[in-house]
Amino acid sequence: MKTNNRGKNKATEILEEIGFDDVTELSNQELVNGFGIIFISEPLDNADGKIIRGRTNTIIKVNSSIPYPEKIRFVIAHELGHYFLHEKMEIHSDNVKTLNWFKIENQAKRGLQEFEANDFASELLMPEKSFKEFITGKFFSPSLIKEISNRFGTSLTSVIYRLISLDINPLLVVFITDGIVRYWRKSADLKGWVKDVTKLPPPNDSVAKEYIDANYDFIYTGNEKAQEISRSTWFKLYDNQKDNVFWEYCIPTKQYKTIISVIWED
């Protein structure tokens, strides 16, 4: 899918207009109401977020049943992206399919608009300058993802995508749903050729495969979240290339049968 920088550029423009380096200190209500939009938190059927644009007022709704405040925050920012970028969008609902960074590239009809809204949300919640300043000098690990999530108040998934889209750490990120690899993205600084894994089950010796076999239950916690694997698990080896130590960290979602797998070199 062809992408652009409209979302990022608009979020940067908005931050400059309101005079904030980032919006971390603003509550959800303040963030939405500050733009003259009505904010409602209530149970929603088959939706995580919704925007309703009327002649005089706009309403943003978020599903109060979402258990994670960081996800709620990202949903709100995504709907704000639609508000600022897609004026012709009068009524629109978002769910796991449209909010997921790793699915929208396969959507022909609404993919670009959802990418732009996600890109807007990413820059609004994690402005590039503040984001880079916060992680400077810190080594990558699962605890760093959580630390960033806590600092900026946004979801783990959005943090992972932010890290790889800004090419800050040498990472391979793989999105798996229903036991099949649907999408992967590699940082330019992570050298090597990824195996042909798209539309196939993850490798048998991968941590992702362990989570599938465990029916997407959490099987590793604490310091064990990062599991040691070999380069050859996900990468091709060439001409006596050393099969060095890599690490794999997975975030499974049992409800949707998805896994986000992050792979990096020791």
Tab-separated table of N, CA and C in Angstrom, residues 11-163:
chain	number	residue	atom	x	y	z
A	11	ALA	N	0.037	16.046	12.787
A	11	ALA	CA	0.223	15.986	14.240
A	11	ALA	C	1.297	16.968	14.692
A	12	THR	N	2.375	17.065	13.937
A	12	THR	CA	3.435	18.029	14.258
A	12	THR	C	2.894	19.451	14.216
A	13	GLU	N	2.083	19.719	13.213
A	13	GLU	CA	1.450	21.039	13.074
A	13	GLU	C	0.547	21.345	14.266
A	14	ILE	N	-0.247	20.366	14.689
A	14	ILE	CA	-1.166	20.550	15.811
A	14	ILE	C	-0.392	20.810	17.099
A	15	LEU	N	0.661	20.063	17.341
A	15	LEU	CA	1.471	20.259	18.546
A	15	LEU	C	2.089	21.657	18.580
A	16	GLU	N	2.512	22.124	17.429
A	16	GLU	CA	3.074	23.473	17.358
A	16	GLU	C	2.005	24.526	17.633
A	17	GLU	N	0.803	24.289	17.118
A	17	GLU	CA	-0.291	25.250	17.307
A	17	GLU	C	-0.697	25.364	18.778
A	18	ILE	N	-0.728	24.238	19.489
A	18	ILE	CA	-1.157	24.277	20.888
A	18	ILE	C	0.008	24.522	21.841
A	19	GLY	N	1.230	24.502	21.314
A	19	GLY	CA	2.398	24.839	22.123
A	19	GLY	C	2.830	23.766	23.097
A	20	PHE	N	2.628	22.499	22.745
A	20	PHE	CA	3.022	21.392	23.613
A	20	PHE	C	4.154	20.595	22.966
A	21	ASP	N	5.139	20.209	23.789
A	21	ASP	CA	6.155	19.272	23.305
A	21	ASP	C	5.561	17.884	23.152
A	22	ASP	N	4.693	17.515	24.092
A	22	ASP	CA	3.898	16.296	23.981
A	22	ASP	C	2.645	16.480	24.830
A	23	VAL	N	1.692	15.569	24.690
A	23	VAL	CA	0.382	15.739	25.344
A	23	VAL	C	0.206	14.796	26.531
A	24	THR	N	1.310	14.291	27.058
A	24	THR	CA	1.254	13.302	28.120
A	24	THR	C	0.470	13.777	29.339
A	25	GLU	N	0.607	15.050	29.692
A	25	GLU	CA	-0.019	15.562	30.912
A	25	GLU	C	-1.520	15.839	30.755
A	26	LEU	N	-2.025	15.781	29.542
A	26	LEU	CA	-3.447	16.036	29.317
A	26	LEU	C	-4.262	14.765	29.519
A	27	SER	N	-5.375	14.878	30.219
A	27	SER	CA	-6.284	13.739	30.358
A	27	SER	C	-6.970	13.483	29.018
A	28	ASN	N	-7.612	12.341	28.896
A	28	ASN	CA	-8.345	12.033	27.663
A	28	ASN	C	-9.413	13.092	27.392
A	29	GLN	N	-10.129	13.477	28.442
A	29	GLN	CA	-11.169	14.497	28.308
A	29	GLN	C	-10.581	15.817	27.836
A	30	GLU	N	-9.477	16.229	28.448
A	30	GLU	CA	-8.836	17.504	28.075
A	30	GLU	C	-8.303	17.456	26.655
A	31	LEU	N	-7.735	16.324	26.285
A	31	LEU	CA	-7.166	16.198	24.943
A	31	LEU	C	-8.230	16.367	23.872
A	32	VAL	N	-9.368	15.737	24.061
A	32	VAL	CA	-10.444	15.806	23.063
A	32	VAL	C	-11.195	17.135	23.147
A	33	ASN	N	-11.600	17.532	24.343
A	33	ASN	CA	-12.376	18.768	24.509
A	33	ASN	C	-11.583	19.994	24.091
A	34	GLY	N	-10.264	19.918	24.220
A	34	GLY	CA	-9.426	21.051	23.850
A	34	GLY	C	-9.540	21.438	22.385
A	35	PHE	N	-9.977	20.505	21.561
A	35	PHE	CA	-10.172	20.773	20.127
A	35	PHE	C	-11.645	21.050	19.811
A	36	GLY	N	-12.443	21.275	20.847
A	36	GLY	CA	-13.857	21.572	20.642
A	36	GLY	C	-14.689	20.366	20.273
A	37	ILE	N	-14.213	19.190	20.640
A	37	ILE	CA	-14.896	17.940	20.308
A	37	ILE	C	-15.517	17.370	21.582
A	38	ILE	N	-16.694	16.793	21.461
A	38	ILE	CA	-17.362	16.151	22.593
A	38	ILE	C	-16.793	14.747	22.772
A	39	PHE	N	-16.413	14.414	24.010
A	39	PHE	CA	-15.829	13.098	24.303
A	39	PHE	C	-16.808	12.266	25.123
A	40	ILE	N	-17.060	11.031	24.686
A	40	ILE	CA	-17.968	10.125	25.396
A	40	ILE	C	-17.291	8.770	25.540
A	41	SER	N	-17.254	8.268	26.765
A	41	SER	CA	-16.762	6.919	27.037
A	41	SER	C	-17.955	6.060	27.415
A	42	GLU	N	-18.243	5.038	26.624
A	42	GLU	CA	-19.405	4.180	26.861
A	42	GLU	C	-19.190	2.839	26.163
A	43	PRO	N	-19.939	1.806	26.518
A	43	PRO	CA	-19.817	0.518	25.822
A	43	PRO	C	-20.211	0.663	24.347
A	44	LEU	N	-19.412	0.097	23.471
A	44	LEU	CA	-19.694	0.125	22.036
A	44	LEU	C	-19.737	-1.307	21.514
A	45	ASP	N	-20.690	-1.590	20.652
A	45	ASP	CA	-20.789	-2.908	20.044
A	45	ASP	C	-19.885	-2.996	18.825
A	46	ASN	N	-18.988	-3.963	18.826
A	46	ASN	CA	-18.126	-4.242	17.666
A	46	ASN	C	-17.269	-3.047	17.257
A	47	ALA	N	-16.908	-2.197	18.206
A	47	ALA	CA	-16.065	-1.048	17.886
A	47	ALA	C	-15.257	-0.650	19.114
A	48	ASP	N	-14.037	-0.187	18.869
A	48	ASP	CA	-13.207	0.365	19.938
A	48	ASP	C	-13.343	1.874	19.999
A	49	GLY	N	-13.574	2.487	18.844
A	49	GLY	CA	-13.717	3.932	18.785
A	49	GLY	C	-14.641	4.341	17.663
A	50	LYS	N	-15.177	5.545	17.769
A	50	LYS	CA	-16.105	6.035	16.747
A	50	LYS	C	-16.019	7.555	16.681
A	51	ILE	N	-16.099	8.095	15.472
A	51	ILE	CA	-16.188	9.535	15.284
A	51	ILE	C	-17.488	9.858	14.557
A	52	ILE	N	-18.212	10.844	15.071
A	52	ILE	CA	-19.479	11.285	14.475
A	52	ILE	C	-19.355	12.784	14.241
A	53	ARG	N	-19.326	13.164	12.987
A	53	ARG	CA	-19.139	14.572	12.625
A	53	ARG	C	-20.477	15.171	12.192
A	54	GLY	N	-21.000	16.121	12.992
A	54	GLY	CA	-22.249	16.791	12.661
A	54	GLY	C	-22.010	18.159	12.048
A	55	ARG	N	-23.079	18.883	11.816
A	55	ARG	CA	-22.955	20.207	11.203
A	55	ARG	C	-22.292	21.208	12.127
A	56	THR	N	-22.549	21.093	13.423
A	56	THR	CA	-21.993	22.062	14.371
A	56	THR	C	-21.051	21.435	15.385
A	57	ASN	N	-21.221	20.165	15.677
A	57	ASN	CA	-20.377	19.501	16.673
A	57	ASN	C	-19.865	18.161	16.169
A	58	THR	N	-18.728	17.749	16.727
A	58	THR	CA	-18.175	16.424	16.451
A	58	THR	C	-18.074	15.665	17.766
A	59	ILE	N	-18.394	14.375	17.707
A	59	ILE	CA	-18.327	13.507	18.884
A	59	ILE	C	-17.304	12.408	18.638
A	60	ILE	N	-16.459	12.176	19.616
A	60	ILE	CA	-15.571	11.019	19.599
A	60	ILE	C	-15.978	10.111	20.742
A	61	LYS	N	-16.283	8.855	20.405
A	61	LYS	CA	-16.651	7.867	21.408
A	61	LYS	C	-15.549	6.811	21.508
A	62	VAL	N	-15.338	6.331	22.728
A	62	VAL	CA	-14.388	5.237	22.941
A	62	VAL	C	-15.074	4.165	23.768
A	63	ASN	N	-14.757	2.936	23.456
A	63	ASN	CA	-15.372	1.805	24.148
A	63	ASN	C	-14.853	1.723	25.580
A	64	SER	N	-15.731	1.941	26.546
A	64	SER	CA	-15.347	1.919	27.960
A	64	SER	C	-14.964	0.526	28.433
A	65	SER	N	-15.244	-0.483	27.622
A	65	SER	CA	-14.919	-1.861	28.003
A	65	SER	C	-13.467	-2.231	27.701
A	66	ILE	N	-12.735	-1.365	27.000
A	66	ILE	CA	-11.324	-1.638	26.731
A	66	ILE	C	-10.579	-1.676	28.065
A	67	PRO	N	-9.879	-2.766	28.366
A	67	PRO	CA	-9.290	-2.920	29.706
A	67	PRO	C	-7.996	-2.140	29.932
A	68	TYR	N	-7.371	-1.664	28.853
A	68	TYR	CA	-6.056	-1.032	28.996
A	68	TYR	C	-6.135	0.462	28.693
A	69	PRO	N	-5.783	1.322	29.663
A	69	PRO	CA	-5.832	2.769	29.434
A	69	PRO	C	-4.920	3.222	28.296
A	70	GLU	N	-3.808	2.501	28.084
A	70	GLU	CA	-2.893	2.874	26.999
A	70	GLU	C	-3.540	2.656	25.634
A	71	LYS	N	-4.328	1.583	25.523
A	71	LYS	CA	-5.037	1.345	24.261
A	71	LYS	C	-6.132	2.383	24.052
A	72	ILE	N	-6.841	2.725	25.126
A	72	ILE	CA	-7.874	3.763	25.033
A	72	ILE	C	-7.263	5.057	24.512
A	73	ARG	N	-6.105	5.390	25.034
A	73	ARG	CA	-5.421	6.622	24.624
A	73	ARG	C	-5.104	6.599	23.129
A	74	PHE	N	-4.635	5.454	22.643
A	74	PHE	CA	-4.300	5.366	21.223
A	74	PHE	C	-5.549	5.436	20.354
A	75	VAL	N	-6.633	4.799	20.799
A	75	VAL	CA	-7.896	4.869	20.047
A	75	VAL	C	-8.344	6.320	19.916
A	76	ILE	N	-8.274	7.073	21.002
A	76	ILE	CA	-8.669	8.485	20.974
A	76	ILE	C	-7.815	9.258	19.984
A	77	ALA	N	-6.514	9.051	20.039
A	77	ALA	CA	-5.615	9.768	19.128
A	77	ALA	C	-5.876	9.381	17.673
A	78	HIS	N	-6.227	8.115	17.446
A	78	HIS	CA	-6.569	7.653	16.094
A	78	HIS	C	-7.811	8.384	15.579
A	79	GLU	N	-8.829	8.517	16.436
A	79	GLU	CA	-10.048	9.224	16.023
A	79	GLU	C	-9.762	10.708	15.773
A	80	LEU	N	-8.882	11.291	16.560
A	80	LEU	CA	-8.474	12.680	16.300
A	80	LEU	C	-7.777	12.795	14.945
A	81	GLY	N	-7.054	11.751	14.586
A	81	GLY	CA	-6.431	11.734	13.263
A	81	GLY	C	-7.468	11.810	12.162
A	82	HIS	N	-8.543	11.036	12.306
A	82	HIS	CA	-9.628	11.115	11.320
A	82	HIS	C	-10.246	12.516	11.310
A	83	TYR	N	-10.398	13.109	12.474
A	83	TYR	CA	-11.010	14.439	12.575
A	83	TYR	C	-10.194	15.482	11.797
A	84	PHE	N	-8.906	15.464	11.961
A	84	PHE	CA	-8.063	16.484	11.333
A	84	PHE	C	-7.705	16.175	9.882
A	85	LEU	N	-7.765	14.913	9.501
A	85	LEU	CA	-7.275	14.533	8.170
A	85	LEU	C	-8.376	14.201	7.166
A	86	HIS	N	-9.531	13.769	7.660
A	86	HIS	CA	-10.545	13.224	6.755
A	86	HIS	C	-11.880	13.927	6.968
A	87	GLU	N	-11.988	15.109	6.427
A	87	GLU	CA	-13.154	15.970	6.651
A	87	GLU	C	-14.451	15.372	6.105
A	88	LYS	N	-14.378	14.547	5.090
A	88	LYS	CA	-15.588	13.984	4.493
A	88	LYS	C	-16.103	12.766	5.258
A	89	MET	N	-15.349	12.336	6.248
A	89	MET	CA	-15.738	11.177	7.042
A	89	MET	C	-16.739	11.623	8.109
A	90	GLU	N	-18.026	11.346	7.902
A	90	GLU	CA	-19.064	11.826	8.811
A	90	GLU	C	-19.285	10.880	9.989
A	91	ILE	N	-19.417	9.593	9.716
A	91	ILE	CA	-19.574	8.599	10.770
A	91	ILE	C	-18.643	7.437	10.456
A	92	HIS	N	-17.817	7.093	11.439
A	92	HIS	CA	-16.821	6.058	11.170
A	92	HIS	C	-16.505	5.316	12.454
A	93	SER	N	-16.471	3.986	12.384
A	93	SER	CA	-16.127	3.152	13.532
A	93	SER	C	-14.791	2.468	13.285
A	94	ASP	N	-14.034	2.281	14.376
A	94	ASP	CA	-12.749	1.594	14.283
A	94	ASP	C	-12.727	0.417	15.245
A	95	ASN	N	-12.071	-0.654	14.809
A	95	ASN	CA	-11.925	-1.838	15.651
A	95	ASN	C	-10.521	-2.384	15.475
A	96	VAL	N	-10.303	-3.624	15.899
A	96	VAL	CA	-8.960	-4.188	15.853
A	96	VAL	C	-8.388	-4.215	14.435
A	97	LYS	N	-9.255	-4.333	13.429
A	97	LYS	CA	-8.770	-4.397	12.051
A	97	LYS	C	-8.229	-3.058	11.560
A	98	THR	N	-8.914	-1.967	11.889
A	98	THR	CA	-8.480	-0.660	11.389
A	98	THR	C	-7.442	-0.007	12.295
A	99	LEU	N	-7.404	-0.405	13.563
A	99	LEU	CA	-6.456	0.193	14.499
A	99	LEU	C	-5.113	-0.518	14.510
A	100	ASN	N	-5.040	-1.677	13.891
A	100	ASN	CA	-3.830	-2.476	13.942
A	100	ASN	C	-2.836	-2.037	12.884
A	101	TRP	N	-1.657	-1.609	13.339
A	101	TRP	CA	-0.605	-1.193	12.403
A	101	TRP	C	-0.272	-2.283	11.403
A	102	PHE	N	-0.386	-3.521	11.834
A	102	PHE	CA	0.132	-4.619	11.032
A	102	PHE	C	-0.912	-5.290	10.154
A	103	LYS	N	-2.102	-4.664	10.061
A	103	LYS	CA	-3.133	-5.202	9.166
A	103	LYS	C	-3.533	-4.214	8.081
A	104	ILE	N	-3.391	-2.935	8.346
A	104	ILE	CA	-3.944	-1.945	7.430
A	104	ILE	C	-3.258	-1.931	6.071
A	105	GLU	N	-2.030	-2.408	5.987
A	105	GLU	CA	-1.344	-2.376	4.707
A	105	GLU	C	-1.963	-3.344	3.712
A	106	ASN	N	-2.777	-4.250	4.209
A	106	ASN	CA	-3.450	-5.194	3.318
A	106	ASN	C	-4.869	-4.786	2.985
A	107	GLN	N	-5.282	-3.608	3.447
A	107	GLN	CA	-6.635	-3.150	3.178
A	107	GLN	C	-6.628	-2.216	1.979
A	108	ALA	N	-7.287	-2.631	0.922
A	108	ALA	CA	-7.263	-1.835	-0.300
A	108	ALA	C	-8.168	-0.610	-0.215
A	109	LYS	N	-9.303	-0.745	0.448
A	109	LYS	CA	-10.306	0.313	0.405
A	109	LYS	C	-10.011	1.451	1.358
A	110	ARG	N	-9.790	1.129	2.641
A	110	ARG	CA	-9.620	2.180	3.636
A	110	ARG	C	-8.217	2.199	4.231
A	111	GLY	N	-7.321	1.410	3.657
A	111	GLY	CA	-5.995	1.271	4.241
A	111	GLY	C	-5.242	2.571	4.410
A	112	LEU	N	-5.280	3.432	3.391
A	112	LEU	CA	-4.501	4.663	3.461
A	112	LEU	C	-5.032	5.589	4.556
A	113	GLN	N	-6.336	5.737	4.659
A	113	GLN	CA	-6.903	6.587	5.698
A	113	GLN	C	-6.568	6.062	7.089
A	114	GLU	N	-6.603	4.747	7.266
A	114	GLU	CA	-6.289	4.185	8.576
A	114	GLU	C	-4.801	4.327	8.888
A	115	PHE	N	-3.963	4.168	7.875
A	115	PHE	CA	-2.528	4.409	8.074
A	115	PHE	C	-2.287	5.847	8.504
A	116	GLU	N	-2.938	6.796	7.833
A	116	GLU	CA	-2.749	8.206	8.164
A	116	GLU	C	-3.205	8.509	9.585
A	117	ALA	N	-4.334	7.924	9.998
A	117	ALA	CA	-4.843	8.148	11.351
A	117	ALA	C	-3.903	7.542	12.392
A	118	ASN	N	-3.367	6.362	12.110
A	118	ASN	CA	-2.401	5.750	13.018
A	118	ASN	C	-1.107	6.556	13.077
A	119	ASP	N	-0.669	7.036	11.932
A	119	ASP	CA	0.558	7.820	11.864
A	119	ASP	C	0.388	9.132	12.635
A	120	PHE	N	-0.783	9.740	12.526
A	120	PHE	CA	-1.106	10.941	13.289
A	120	PHE	C	-1.048	10.637	14.782
A	121	ALA	N	-1.706	9.548	15.191
A	121	ALA	CA	-1.746	9.177	16.602
A	121	ALA	C	-0.353	8.909	17.146
A	122	SER	N	0.462	8.257	16.362
A	122	SER	CA	1.824	7.935	16.782
A	122	SER	C	2.641	9.195	17.047
A	123	GLU	N	2.551	10.151	16.136
A	123	GLU	CA	3.312	11.402	16.295
A	123	GLU	C	2.722	12.279	17.393
A	124	LEU	N	1.389	12.286	17.525
A	124	LEU	CA	0.755	13.096	18.564
A	124	LEU	C	1.135	12.590	19.955
A	125	LEU	N	1.085	11.282	20.152
A	125	LEU	CA	1.346	10.705	21.467
A	125	LEU	C	2.826	10.507	21.752
A	126	MET	N	3.609	10.276	20.707
A	126	MET	CA	5.048	10.032	20.862
A	126	MET	C	5.828	10.905	19.883
A	127	PRO	N	5.839	12.215	20.063
A	127	PRO	CA	6.541	13.101	19.125
A	127	PRO	C	7.999	12.655	18.945
A	128	GLU	N	8.448	12.666	17.707
A	128	GLU	CA	9.753	12.104	17.394
A	128	GLU	C	10.873	12.670	18.266
A	129	LYS	N	10.889	13.963	18.471
A	129	LYS	CA	11.964	14.588	19.249
A	129	LYS	C	11.947	14.094	20.697
A	130	SER	N	10.783	14.136	21.339
A	130	SER	CA	10.665	13.686	22.724
A	130	SER	C	10.946	12.188	22.845
A	131	PHE	N	10.477	11.441	21.854
A	131	PHE	CA	10.650	9.993	21.850
A	131	PHE	C	12.136	9.635	21.807
A	132	LYS	N	12.868	10.249	20.895
A	132	LYS	CA	14.292	9.951	20.750
A	132	LYS	C	15.081	10.400	21.969
A	133	GLU	N	14.717	11.536	22.530
A	133	GLU	CA	15.400	12.021	23.737
A	133	GLU	C	15.206	11.043	24.895
A	134	PHE	N	14.021	10.472	25.003
A	134	PHE	CA	13.710	9.582	26.120
A	134	PHE	C	14.498	8.279	26.051
A	135	ILE	N	14.720	7.743	24.858
A	135	ILE	CA	15.361	6.428	24.763
A	135	ILE	C	16.856	6.510	24.473
A	136	THR	N	17.399	7.707	24.315
A	136	THR	CA	18.831	7.845	24.035
A	136	THR	C	19.651	7.172	25.134
A	137	GLY	N	20.567	6.303	24.704
A	137	GLY	CA	21.452	5.625	25.641
A	137	GLY	C	20.858	4.408	26.307
A	138	LYS	N	19.623	4.036	25.962
A	138	LYS	CA	18.979	2.882	26.580
A	138	LYS	C	19.035	1.683	25.637
A	139	PHE	N	19.347	0.523	26.188
A	139	PHE	CA	19.419	-0.697	25.399
A	139	PHE	C	18.024	-1.269	25.181
A	140	PHE	N	17.823	-1.874	24.007
A	140	PHE	CA	16.511	-2.434	23.697
A	140	PHE	C	16.246	-3.683	24.527
A	141	SER	N	15.016	-3.800	25.025
A	141	SER	CA	14.564	-4.978	25.759
A	141	SER	C	13.050	-4.874	25.894
A	142	PRO	N	12.369	-5.957	26.253
A	142	PRO	CA	10.925	-5.867	26.500
A	142	PRO	C	10.579	-4.834	27.570
A	143	SER	N	11.442	-4.686	28.581
A	143	SER	CA	11.166	-3.702	29.630
A	143	SER	C	11.232	-2.275	29.095
A	144	LEU	N	12.054	-2.045	28.056
A	144	LEU	CA	12.111	-0.715	27.461
A	144	LEU	C	10.784	-0.389	26.763
A	145	ILE	N	10.196	-1.376	26.080
A	145	ILE	CA	8.896	-1.163	25.433
A	145	ILE	C	7.862	-0.742	26.467
A	146	LYS	N	7.840	-1.429	27.601
A	146	LYS	CA	6.899	-1.091	28.665
A	146	LYS	C	7.209	0.283	29.257
A	147	GLU	N	8.468	0.599	29.404
A	147	GLU	CA	8.881	1.896	29.941
A	147	GLU	C	8.418	3.034	29.037
A	148	ILE	N	8.566	2.845	27.731
A	148	ILE	CA	8.117	3.855	26.772
A	148	ILE	C	6.602	3.982	26.806
A	149	SER	N	5.921	2.843	26.884
A	149	SER	CA	4.463	2.845	26.956
A	149	SER	C	3.977	3.636	28.166
A	150	ASN	N	4.626	3.431	29.308
A	150	ASN	CA	4.253	4.156	30.522
A	150	ASN	C	4.559	5.645	30.405
A	151	ARG	N	5.686	5.970	29.798
A	151	ARG	CA	6.093	7.380	29.676
A	151	ARG	C	5.128	8.176	28.812
A	152	PHE	N	4.714	7.603	27.692
A	152	PHE	CA	3.883	8.341	26.746
A	152	PHE	C	2.408	7.942	26.808
A	153	GLY	N	2.085	6.967	27.637
A	153	GLY	CA	0.690	6.588	27.830
A	153	GLY	C	0.023	6.007	26.616
A	154	THR	N	0.733	5.173	25.880
A	154	THR	CA	0.153	4.575	24.683
A	154	THR	C	0.442	3.082	24.640
A	155	SER	N	-0.133	2.396	23.659
A	155	SER	CA	-0.121	0.934	23.647
A	155	SER	C	1.255	0.363	23.305
A	156	LEU	N	1.485	-0.881	23.730
A	156	LEU	CA	2.741	-1.566	23.425
A	156	LEU	C	2.937	-1.722	21.916
A	157	THR	N	1.843	-2.035	21.218
A	157	THR	CA	1.924	-2.205	19.766
A	157	THR	C	2.379	-0.932	19.082
A	158	SER	N	1.817	0.209	19.490
A	158	SER	CA	2.197	1.476	18.861
A	158	SER	C	3.642	1.825	19.173
A	159	VAL	N	4.126	1.447	20.362
A	159	VAL	CA	5.527	1.683	20.719
A	159	VAL	C	6.444	0.872	19.819
A	160	ILE	N	6.110	-0.394	19.621
A	160	ILE	CA	6.936	-1.254	18.766
A	160	ILE	C	7.009	-0.702	17.353
A	161	TYR	N	5.862	-0.302	16.828
A	161	TYR	CA	5.868	0.228	15.461
A	161	TYR	C	6.640	1.548	15.394
A	162	ARG	N	6.533	2.357	16.443
A	162	ARG	CA	7.275	3.621	16.473
A	162	ARG	C	8.772	3.365	16.442
A	163	LEU	N	9.223	2.388	17.204
A	163	LEU	CA	10.643	2.059	17.247
A	163	LEU	C	11.157	1.642	15.870
